[in-house]
């Protein structure tokens, strides 16, 4: 089945710096990609999602890049601030519905210090 | 709009007890998921319902875990009997149709002594 590796497991940056999180996946037919944020004591919050026909998507200080050749998905927080401190998860799936499921990365703990 | 709600937020059980966790999805969402979250295993899918029909029953979790969707606005997850290794955060999520865009509840933190 699909395997997702997420790195780094922990990331510390200063306020205003970039923070980059990378996921690699194994199945070249994977078609749906998402990033989630989890703050302490809360559930996961959807940040952005892209389909396989998109290479780059930017929204509100976040950039998602998809490199299908290398089977790599990345999330870039371009100017991190302390409120971005949380755990970030990537998630991928082959199909959008049916007998299918999201495969999640193990998460990246991001700490943004002032 | 109300998001996904889960109750209780915290549960403490003795080994061997039966516990029931509850979830109310976002109104109008057709798909509902139950996950278990631990630091070591990460997020593991327990159950997946589409329009109240069970699509995925979580394989390895079948013997003591049972999820039900009694109507489109309410789901339960029963663990019977509980074991200390079941200590985890249980998350419920729903989506109006896109598998990759799930809305999560705040979770129930279960501690089994």
Coordinates of N, CA and C in Angstrom, one line a residue:
Chain A
X1 N 0.8 -1.2 0.0 CA 0.0 0.0 0.0 C 0.9 1.3 0.0
X2 N 0.2 2.4 -0.1 CA 0.9 3.7 -0.1 C 1.7 3.9 1.2
X3 N 2.9 4.4 1.0 CA 3.7 4.8 2.1 C 4.0 6.3 2.0
X4 N 4.0 7.0 3.1 CA 4.3 8.4 3.1 C 5.4 8.7 4.2
X5 N 6.4 9.3 3.8 CA 7.5 9.7 4.7 C 7.5 11.2 4.8
X6 N 7.5 11.7 6.0 CA 7.5 13.1 6.2 C 8.7 13.5 7.0
X7 N 9.3 14.6 6.6 CA 10.5 15.1 7.3 C 10.5 16.7 7.3
X8 N 11.2 17.3 8.2 CA 11.7 16.7 9.4 C 10.7 16.4 10.5
X9 N 11.0 15.6 11.4 CA 10.0 15.4 12.5 C 9.9 16.6 13.4
X10 N 10.9 17.3 13.6 CA 10.9 18.5 14.4 C 11.6 19.6 13.6
X11 N 11.1 20.9 13.7 CA 11.6 22.0 13.0 C 11.5 23.2 13.9
X12 N 12.6 23.9 14.1 CA 12.6 25.2 14.9 C 13.1 26.3 14.0
X13 N 12.3 27.4 13.9 CA 12.8 28.5 13.1 C 12.5 29.8 13.9
X14 N 13.1 30.9 13.5 CA 12.8 32.2 14.1 C 11.7 32.8 13.3
X15 N 11.0 33.7 14.0 CA 9.9 34.5 13.4 C 10.4 35.2 12.2
X16 N 9.7 35.1 11.1 CA 10.1 35.7 9.8 C 10.8 34.8 8.9
X17 N 11.4 33.7 9.4 CA 12.1 32.8 8.6 C 11.1 31.9 7.8
X18 N 11.6 31.2 6.8 CA 10.9 30.1 6.1 C 10.9 28.8 6.8
X19 N 9.9 28.1 6.7 CA 9.8 26.7 7.3 C 9.4 25.8 6.2
X20 N 10.1 24.8 5.9 CA 9.8 23.9 4.8 C 9.6 22.5 5.3
X21 N 8.5 21.8 5.0 CA 8.2 20.5 5.4 C 8.0 19.7 4.1
X22 N 8.6 18.5 4.1 CA 8.6 17.7 2.8 C 8.0 16.3 3.1
X23 N 7.2 15.8 2.2 CA 6.6 14.5 2.2 C 7.0 13.8 0.9
X24 N 7.4 12.5 1.0 CA 7.5 11.7 -0.2 C 6.5 10.5 -0.1
X25 N 6.0 10.2 -1.3 CA 5.1 9.1 -1.3 C 5.5 8.0 -2.3
X26 N 4.9 6.9 -2.3 CA 5.4 5.8 -3.1 C 4.6 5.5 -4.3
X27 N 3.3 5.7 -4.3 CA 2.5 5.3 -5.4 C 2.3 6.5 -6.5
X28 N 2.9 6.2 -7.7 CA 2.9 7.3 -8.7 C 1.4 7.6 -9.2
X29 N 0.5 6.8 -8.8 CA -0.9 7.1 -9.2 C -1.6 8.0 -8.2
X30 N -1.0 8.3 -7.2 CA -1.6 9.2 -6.1 C -2.0 10.5 -6.8
X31 N -3.2 10.9 -6.5 CA -3.8 12.0 -7.2 C -4.3 13.2 -6.3
X32 N -4.4 13.0 -5.0 CA -4.9 14.0 -4.2 C -4.0 14.2 -3.0
X33 N -3.7 15.5 -2.7 CA -2.7 15.9 -1.7 C -3.2 17.0 -0.8
X34 N -3.0 16.8 0.5 CA -3.5 17.8 1.4 C -2.4 18.1 2.5
X35 N -2.5 19.3 3.1 CA -1.8 19.6 4.3 C -2.7 20.0 5.4
X36 N -2.4 19.5 6.6 CA -3.2 19.8 7.8 C -2.4 20.4 8.9
X37 N -3.0 21.2 9.8 CA -2.3 21.7 10.9 C -3.0 21.3 12.2
X38 N -2.3 20.9 13.2 CA -2.9 20.5 14.4 C -2.3 21.3 15.6
X39 N -3.1 22.1 16.2 CA -2.7 22.8 17.4 C -2.9 22.0 18.6
X40 N -2.2 22.4 19.7 CA -2.3 21.6 20.9 C -3.8 21.4 21.4
X41 N -4.1 20.1 21.7 CA -5.5 19.9 22.2 C -6.6 20.0 21.2
X42 N -6.3 20.1 19.9 CA -7.3 20.3 18.9 C -7.2 19.2 17.8
X43 N -8.2 19.2 17.0 CA -8.2 18.2 15.8 C -7.4 18.8 14.7
X44 N -7.3 18.1 13.6 CA -6.6 18.6 12.4 C -7.4 19.6 11.7
X45 N -6.7 20.6 11.2 CA -7.4 21.7 10.4 C -6.8 21.7 9.0
X46 N -7.7 21.6 8.0 CA -7.2 21.6 6.6 C -6.6 22.9 6.3
X47 N -5.4 22.9 5.7 CA -4.7 24.1 5.3 C -4.9 24.3 3.8
X48 N -4.5 23.4 3.0 CA -4.5 23.5 1.6 C -4.6 22.1 1.0
X49 N -5.2 22.0 -0.2 CA -5.2 20.7 -0.9 C -4.9 21.0 -2.4
X50 N -4.3 20.1 -3.0 CA -4.0 20.2 -4.4 C -4.3 18.9 -5.1
X51 N -4.6 19.0 -6.4 CA -4.8 17.8 -7.2 C -3.5 17.5 -8.0
X52 N -3.4 16.4 -8.6 CA -2.2 16.0 -9.3 C -1.8 16.9 -10.5
X53 N -2.8 17.6 -11.0 CA -2.5 18.5 -12.2 C -2.0 19.8 -11.8
X54 N -1.7 20.0 -10.5 CA -1.2 21.3 -10.0 C 0.2 21.1 -9.5
X55 N 1.1 22.0 -9.9 CA 2.5 21.9 -9.5 C 2.8 22.8 -8.3
X56 N 2.0 23.9 -8.3 CA 2.3 25.0 -7.3 C 1.0 25.7 -6.9
X57 N 0.8 25.9 -5.6 CA -0.3 26.6 -5.1 C 0.1 27.5 -3.9
X58 N -0.4 28.7 -4.0 CA 0.0 29.7 -2.9 C -1.3 30.2 -2.3
X59 N -1.3 30.3 -1.0 CA -2.4 30.9 -0.3 C -2.0 31.4 1.0
X60 N -2.2 32.7 1.3 CA -2.0 33.3 2.6 C -0.7 32.9 3.3
X61 N 0.4 33.1 2.6 CA 1.7 32.9 3.2 C 2.2 31.4 3.1
X62 N 1.3 30.5 2.5 CA 1.7 29.1 2.4 C 1.9 28.8 0.9
X63 N 2.9 28.0 0.6 CA 3.1 27.5 -0.7 C 3.3 26.0 -0.7
X64 N 2.5 25.4 -1.5 CA 2.5 23.9 -1.7 C 3.1 23.7 -3.1
X65 N 4.2 22.8 -3.1 CA 4.8 22.4 -4.3 C 4.6 20.9 -4.5
X66 N 4.3 20.5 -5.7 CA 4.1 19.0 -6.0 C 5.1 18.7 -7.1
X67 N 6.0 17.8 -6.9 CA 6.9 17.2 -7.9 C 6.5 15.8 -8.1
X68 N 5.8 15.6 -9.2 CA 5.3 14.2 -9.4 C 6.4 13.2 -9.9
X69 N 7.4 13.8 -10.5 CA 8.4 12.9 -11.0 C 9.2 12.3 -9.8
X70 N 9.4 13.2 -8.8 CA 10.1 12.7 -7.6 C 9.2 12.2 -6.5
X71 N 7.9 12.3 -6.8 CA 6.9 11.9 -5.8 C 7.1 12.6 -4.5
X72 N 7.2 13.9 -4.6 CA 7.5 14.8 -3.4 C 6.5 15.9 -3.3
X73 N 6.0 16.1 -2.1 CA 5.1 17.2 -1.8 C 5.8 18.1 -0.7
X74 N 5.7 19.4 -0.9 CA 6.3 20.2 0.2 C 5.3 21.3 0.6
X75 N 5.5 21.8 1.8 CA 4.8 22.9 2.3 C 5.8 23.9 2.8
X76 N 5.7 25.2 2.3 CA 6.6 26.2 2.7 C 5.8 27.3 3.4
X77 N 6.1 27.6 4.6 CA 5.6 28.8 5.3 C 6.6 29.9 5.1
X78 N 6.3 30.8 4.3 CA 7.3 31.8 3.8 C 7.7 32.8 4.8
X79 N 7.0 33.1 5.8 CA 7.4 34.1 6.8 C 6.7 33.6 8.1
X80 N 7.3 32.6 8.8 CA 6.6 32.0 9.9 C 6.5 33.0 11.1
X81 N 5.4 32.8 11.8 CA 5.2 33.6 13.1 C 4.9 32.7 14.2
X82 N 5.0 33.1 15.4 CA 4.8 32.2 16.6 C 3.4 31.5 16.5
X83 N 2.4 32.1 16.0 CA 1.1 31.4 15.8 C 1.1 30.2 14.9
X84 N 2.1 30.1 14.1 CA 2.2 28.9 13.2 C 2.8 27.7 14.0
X85 N 3.2 27.9 15.2 CA 3.7 26.7 16.0 C 2.6 25.7 16.1
X86 N 2.8 24.5 15.7 CA 1.8 23.4 15.7 C 2.5 22.2 15.1
X87 N 1.7 21.1 14.9 CA 2.1 19.9 14.2 C 1.4 20.0 12.8
X88 N 2.2 19.7 11.8 CA 1.8 19.7 10.4 C 1.8 18.3 9.9
X89 N 0.8 18.0 9.2 CA 0.6 16.6 8.5 C 0.4 16.8 7.0
X90 N 1.0 16.0 6.3 CA 0.6 15.8 4.9 C -0.3 14.6 4.8
X91 N -1.1 14.6 3.7 CA -2.0 13.5 3.5 C -2.2 13.3 2.0
X92 N -2.2 12.0 1.6 CA -2.4 11.7 0.2 C -3.4 10.6 0.0
X93 N -4.0 10.6 -1.2 CA -4.9 9.5 -1.5 C -4.9 9.3 -3.0
X94 N -5.2 8.0 -3.4 CA -5.2 7.6 -4.8 C -6.5 8.2 -5.5
X95 N -7.6 8.1 -4.8 CA -8.9 8.5 -5.3 C -9.6 9.4 -4.4
X96 N -10.6 10.0 -4.9 CA -11.3 11.0 -4.0 C -12.4 10.4 -3.2
X97 N -12.8 9.2 -3.4 CA -13.9 8.6 -2.7 C -13.9 7.1 -2.8
X98 N -15.0 6.5 -2.4 CA -15.1 5.0 -2.6 C -14.3 4.3 -1.5
X99 N -13.9 3.1 -1.9 CA -13.1 2.3 -0.9 C -11.7 2.7 -1.0
X100 N -11.4 3.8 -0.3 CA -10.1 4.5 -0.4 C -9.9 5.2 0.9
X101 N -8.7 5.7 1.2 CA -8.5 6.4 2.4 C -7.3 7.4 2.2
X102 N -7.3 8.3 3.1 CA -6.1 9.2 3.2 C -5.0 8.5 3.9
X103 N -3.8 8.6 3.4 CA -2.6 8.1 4.1 C -1.9 9.4 4.6
X104 N -1.7 9.4 5.9 CA -1.0 10.6 6.5 C 0.4 10.4 6.8
X105 N 1.2 11.5 6.7 CA 2.6 11.4 7.2 C 2.5 11.4 8.7
X106 N 3.7 11.2 9.4 CA 3.8 11.1 10.8 C 3.8 12.4 11.5
X107 N 3.9 13.5 10.8 CA 3.8 14.8 11.4 C 5.1 15.5 11.6
X108 N 5.1 16.8 11.5 CA 6.3 17.7 11.8 C 5.9 18.7 12.9
X109 N 6.6 18.6 14.0 CA 6.4 19.6 15.1 C 7.2 20.9 14.7
X110 N 6.4 21.9 14.5 CA 7.1 23.2 14.1 C 7.0 24.2 15.3
X111 N 8.2 24.7 15.7 CA 8.2 25.7 16.7 C 8.8 27.0 16.1
X112 N 8.0 28.1 16.2 CA 8.5 29.4 15.7 C 8.7 30.3 16.9
X113 N 9.9 30.7 17.1 CA 10.3 31.5 18.2 C 10.4 33.0 17.8
X114 N 10.0 33.9 18.8 CA 10.0 35.3 18.4 C 11.5 35.8 18.2
Chain B
X1 N -21.6 28.0 10.9 CA -21.9 26.5 10.9 C -21.1 25.8 12.0
X2 N -21.8 24.9 12.7 CA -21.0 24.2 13.7 C -20.1 23.2 13.0
X3 N -18.9 23.0 13.6 CA -18.0 22.1 13.1 C -18.3 20.7 13.6
X4 N -17.3 19.8 13.5 CA -17.5 18.4 14.0 C -17.4 18.5 15.6
X5 N -18.4 17.9 16.2 CA -18.3 17.9 17.7 C -18.1 16.5 18.2
X6 N -17.3 16.4 19.2 CA -17.0 15.1 19.8 C -17.2 15.1 21.3
X7 N -17.8 14.1 21.9 CA -18.0 14.0 23.3 C -17.7 12.6 23.8
X8 N -17.1 12.4 25.0 CA -16.6 13.5 25.8 C -15.2 13.9 25.3
X9 N -14.7 15.0 25.8 CA -13.3 15.4 25.4 C -12.3 14.5 26.1
X10 N -12.6 14.1 27.3 CA -11.6 13.2 28.0 C -12.4 12.0 28.6
X11 N -11.8 10.9 28.6 CA -12.4 9.7 29.2 C -11.3 8.9 29.8
X12 N -11.6 8.5 31.1 CA -10.7 7.6 31.8 C -11.5 6.3 32.1
X13 N -10.9 5.1 31.7 CA -11.6 3.9 31.9 C -10.7 2.9 32.5
X14 N -11.3 1.9 33.2 CA -10.5 0.8 33.8 C -10.4 -0.3 32.7
X15 N -9.3 -1.0 32.7 CA -9.2 -2.1 31.8 C -10.4 -3.0 31.8
X16 N -10.9 -3.4 30.7 CA -12.0 -4.3 30.6 C -13.4 -3.6 30.5
X17 N -13.4 -2.3 30.7 CA -14.7 -1.6 30.6 C -15.1 -1.4 29.2
X18 N -16.3 -1.0 29.0 CA -16.9 -0.6 27.7 C -17.0 0.9 27.7
X19 N -16.5 1.5 26.6 CA -16.7 2.9 26.5 C -17.3 3.3 25.1
X20 N -18.0 4.3 25.1 CA -18.7 4.8 23.9 C -18.3 6.3 23.6
X21 N -17.7 6.5 22.5 CA -17.4 7.9 22.1 C -18.4 8.3 21.1
X22 N -18.7 9.6 21.1 CA -19.7 10.1 20.2 C -19.2 11.2 19.3
X23 N -19.8 11.3 18.1 CA -19.4 12.3 17.1 C -20.6 12.8 16.4
X24 N -20.7 14.1 16.2 CA -21.7 14.7 15.3 C -20.9 15.4 14.2
X25 N -21.1 14.9 12.9 CA -20.4 15.5 11.8 C -21.0 16.9 11.5
X26 N -20.3 17.6 10.6 CA -20.8 18.9 10.1 C -22.1 18.6 9.3
X27 N -23.1 19.4 9.6 CA -24.4 19.2 8.9 C -24.3 19.2 7.4
X28 N -24.9 18.1 6.8 CA -24.8 18.0 5.4 C -23.7 17.2 4.8
X29 N -22.7 16.9 5.7 CA -21.6 16.1 5.2 C -22.0 14.6 5.1
X30 N -21.6 13.9 4.0 CA -22.0 12.6 3.8 C -21.1 11.5 4.3
X31 N -19.8 11.9 4.4 CA -18.8 10.9 4.8 C -18.3 11.2 6.2
X32 N -18.1 10.1 7.0 CA -17.6 10.3 8.4 C -16.5 9.3 8.6
X33 N -15.5 9.7 9.3 CA -14.3 8.9 9.6 C -14.0 8.9 11.1
X34 N -13.5 7.8 11.6 CA -13.0 7.7 12.9 C -11.5 7.3 12.8
X35 N -10.6 8.0 13.5 CA -9.2 7.8 13.5 C -8.7 7.6 15.0
X36 N -7.6 6.9 15.1 CA -6.9 6.8 16.4 C -5.6 7.5 16.1
X37 N -5.2 8.4 17.1 CA -3.9 9.1 17.0 C -3.1 8.8 18.2
X38 N -1.9 8.3 17.9 CA -0.8 8.1 18.9 C 0.5 8.7 18.4
X39 N 1.4 8.9 19.3 CA 2.7 9.5 18.9 C 3.4 8.5 18.0
X40 N 3.3 7.2 18.4 CA 4.2 6.2 17.7 C 3.6 5.9 16.3
X41 N 2.3 5.6 16.3 CA 1.6 5.1 15.1 C 1.1 6.2 14.2
X42 N 1.0 7.4 14.8 CA 0.4 8.5 14.0 C -1.1 8.3 13.9
X43 N -1.7 8.7 12.7 CA -3.1 8.6 12.5 C -3.5 7.3 11.9
X44 N -4.4 6.5 12.5 CA -4.8 5.2 11.9 C -6.3 5.3 11.7
X45 N -6.7 4.8 10.5 CA -8.1 4.8 10.2 C -8.8 3.7 10.9
X46 N -9.9 4.0 11.6 CA -10.7 2.9 12.3 C -11.9 2.6 11.5
X47 N -12.6 3.6 11.0 CA -13.9 3.3 10.3 C -14.1 4.5 9.3
X48 N -14.8 4.2 8.2 CA -15.2 5.2 7.2 C -16.6 4.8 6.8
X49 N -17.5 5.8 6.9 CA -18.9 5.7 6.5 C -19.1 6.7 5.3
X50 N -19.9 6.2 4.3 CA -20.3 7.1 3.3 C -21.8 6.9 3.3
X51 N -22.5 8.1 3.5 CA -24.0 8.1 3.5 C -24.5 6.9 4.4
X52 N -23.9 6.8 5.6 CA -24.2 5.9 6.6 C -23.8 4.4 6.4
X53 N -23.3 4.2 5.2 CA -22.9 2.8 4.9 C -21.4 2.6 5.2
X54 N -21.1 1.5 5.9 CA -19.7 1.3 6.3 C -18.8 0.9 5.0
X55 N -17.8 1.8 4.8 CA -16.9 1.5 3.6 C -15.6 0.8 4.0
X56 N -15.2 1.1 5.3 CA -13.9 0.6 5.7 C -14.1 0.3 7.2
X57 N -13.7 -0.9 7.6 CA -13.9 -1.2 9.0 C -12.6 -1.3 9.8
X58 N -11.5 -0.8 9.2 CA -10.3 -0.7 10.0 C -9.5 -2.0 10.2
X59 N -9.9 -3.1 9.5 CA -9.0 -4.3 9.5 C -8.6 -4.7 10.9
X60 N -7.4 -4.3 11.3 CA -6.9 -4.8 12.6 C -7.7 -4.4 13.8
X61 N -8.6 -3.4 13.7 CA -9.3 -2.9 14.8 C -10.7 -3.6 15.0
X62 N -11.0 -4.6 14.1 CA -12.3 -5.1 14.1 C -12.8 -5.7 15.4
X63 N -11.9 -6.4 16.1 CA -12.4 -7.3 17.1 C -12.9 -6.6 18.3
X64 N -12.4 -5.5 18.7 CA -12.9 -4.8 19.9 C -13.5 -3.4 19.6
X65 N -13.4 -3.0 18.4 CA -13.8 -1.6 18.0 C -15.0 -1.8 17.1
X66 N -16.1 -1.0 17.4 CA -17.2 -1.0 16.5 C -17.8 0.4 16.4
X67 N -17.8 0.9 15.2 CA -18.4 2.2 14.9 C -19.7 2.0 14.3
X68 N -20.6 2.9 14.6 CA -22.0 2.8 14.0 C -22.4 4.2 13.6
X69 N -23.2 4.3 12.6 CA -23.7 5.6 12.2 C -25.2 5.4 12.2
X70 N -25.9 5.9 13.3 CA -27.3 5.6 13.5 C -28.1 6.5 12.6
X71 N -27.7 7.7 12.3 CA -28.3 8.5 11.4 C -27.3 9.5 10.8
X72 N -27.6 10.3 9.9 CA -26.6 11.1 9.2 C -26.0 12.1 10.0
X73 N -26.5 12.3 11.2 CA -25.9 13.4 12.1 C -25.3 12.9 13.4
X74 N -25.1 11.6 13.5 CA -24.6 11.0 14.8 C -23.9 9.7 14.5
X75 N -22.7 9.6 15.2 CA -22.0 8.3 15.1 C -21.4 8.0 16.4
X76 N -21.2 6.7 16.7 CA -20.6 6.3 17.9 C -19.5 5.3 17.6
X77 N -18.5 5.3 18.5 CA -17.4 4.3 18.4 C -17.4 3.6 19.8
X78 N -17.6 2.3 19.8 CA -17.6 1.5 21.0 C -16.3 0.7 21.0
X79 N -15.7 0.8 22.2 CA -14.5 -0.1 22.4 C -14.8 -1.0 23.6
X80 N -14.8 -2.3 23.3 CA -15.2 -3.3 24.2 C -14.5 -4.6 24.1
X81 N -13.7 -5.1 25.1 CA -13.4 -4.4 26.3 C -12.1 -3.5 26.1
X82 N -12.0 -2.5 26.8 CA -10.8 -1.6 26.7 C -9.6 -2.2 27.3
X83 N -8.4 -1.9 26.7 CA -7.1 -2.3 27.1 C -6.2 -1.1 27.3
X84 N -5.2 -1.2 28.1 CA -4.3 0.0 28.3 C -3.7 0.5 26.9
X85 N -3.5 -0.4 26.0 CA -2.9 0.0 24.7 C -3.9 0.8 23.9
X86 N -5.1 0.9 24.3 CA -6.1 1.7 23.6 C -6.0 3.2 24.0
X87 N -5.2 3.5 24.9 CA -5.0 4.9 25.3 C -4.5 5.7 24.1
X88 N -5.2 6.7 23.8 CA -4.9 7.5 22.5 C -5.9 8.6 22.4
X89 N -5.7 9.4 21.4 CA -6.7 10.4 21.0 C -7.5 9.9 19.9
X90 N -8.9 9.9 20.0 CA -9.7 9.4 19.0 C -10.4 10.6 18.3
X91 N -10.1 10.6 17.0 CA -10.6 11.8 16.2 C -11.7 11.3 15.2
X92 N -12.7 12.2 15.1 CA -13.8 12.0 14.2 C -13.6 13.1 13.1
X93 N -13.9 12.8 11.9 CA -13.8 13.8 10.8 C -15.0 13.5 9.8
X94 N -15.4 14.6 9.1 CA -16.4 14.5 8.1 C -16.0 15.3 6.9
X95 N -16.6 15.0 5.8 CA -16.4 15.7 4.5 C -17.7 15.6 3.7
X96 N -17.9 16.7 3.0 CA -19.1 16.7 2.1 C -19.0 15.8 0.9
X97 N -17.8 15.3 0.6 CA -17.6 14.4 -0.5 C -16.2 14.2 -0.9
X98 N -15.3 15.2 -0.7 CA -13.9 15.0 -1.1 C -13.1 14.4 0.0
X99 N -12.6 13.2 -0.3 CA -11.9 12.4 0.7 C -10.7 13.2 1.3
X100 N -10.1 14.0 0.5 CA -8.9 14.6 0.9 C -9.1 15.9 1.6
X101 N -10.4 16.4 1.7 CA -10.7 17.6 2.5 C -11.6 17.3 3.6
X102 N -10.9 16.8 4.7 CA -11.7 16.4 5.9 C -11.7 17.5 7.0
X103 N -12.8 17.5 7.7 CA -13.0 18.4 8.8 C -13.0 17.6 10.1
X104 N -12.1 17.9 10.9 CA -11.9 17.1 12.1 C -12.5 17.8 13.4
X105 N -13.0 16.9 14.2 CA -13.4 17.3 15.6 C -12.2 17.5 16.5
X106 N -12.4 18.0 17.7 CA -11.3 18.2 18.6 C -10.7 17.0 19.2
X107 N -11.4 15.8 19.1 CA -10.9 14.6 19.6 C -11.3 14.3 21.0
X108 N -11.3 13.0 21.3 CA -11.5 12.5 22.7 C -10.2 11.8 23.1
X109 N -9.7 12.3 24.3 CA -8.4 11.7 24.8 C -8.9 10.6 25.8
X110 N -8.5 9.3 25.4 CA -8.9 8.2 26.2 C -7.7 7.7 26.9
X111 N -7.9 7.5 28.2 CA -6.8 6.9 29.1 C -7.4 5.6 29.7
X112 N -6.8 4.5 29.4 CA -7.2 3.2 30.0 C -6.2 2.7 31.0
X113 N -6.7 2.6 32.3 CA -5.8 2.2 33.4 C -5.6 0.7 33.6

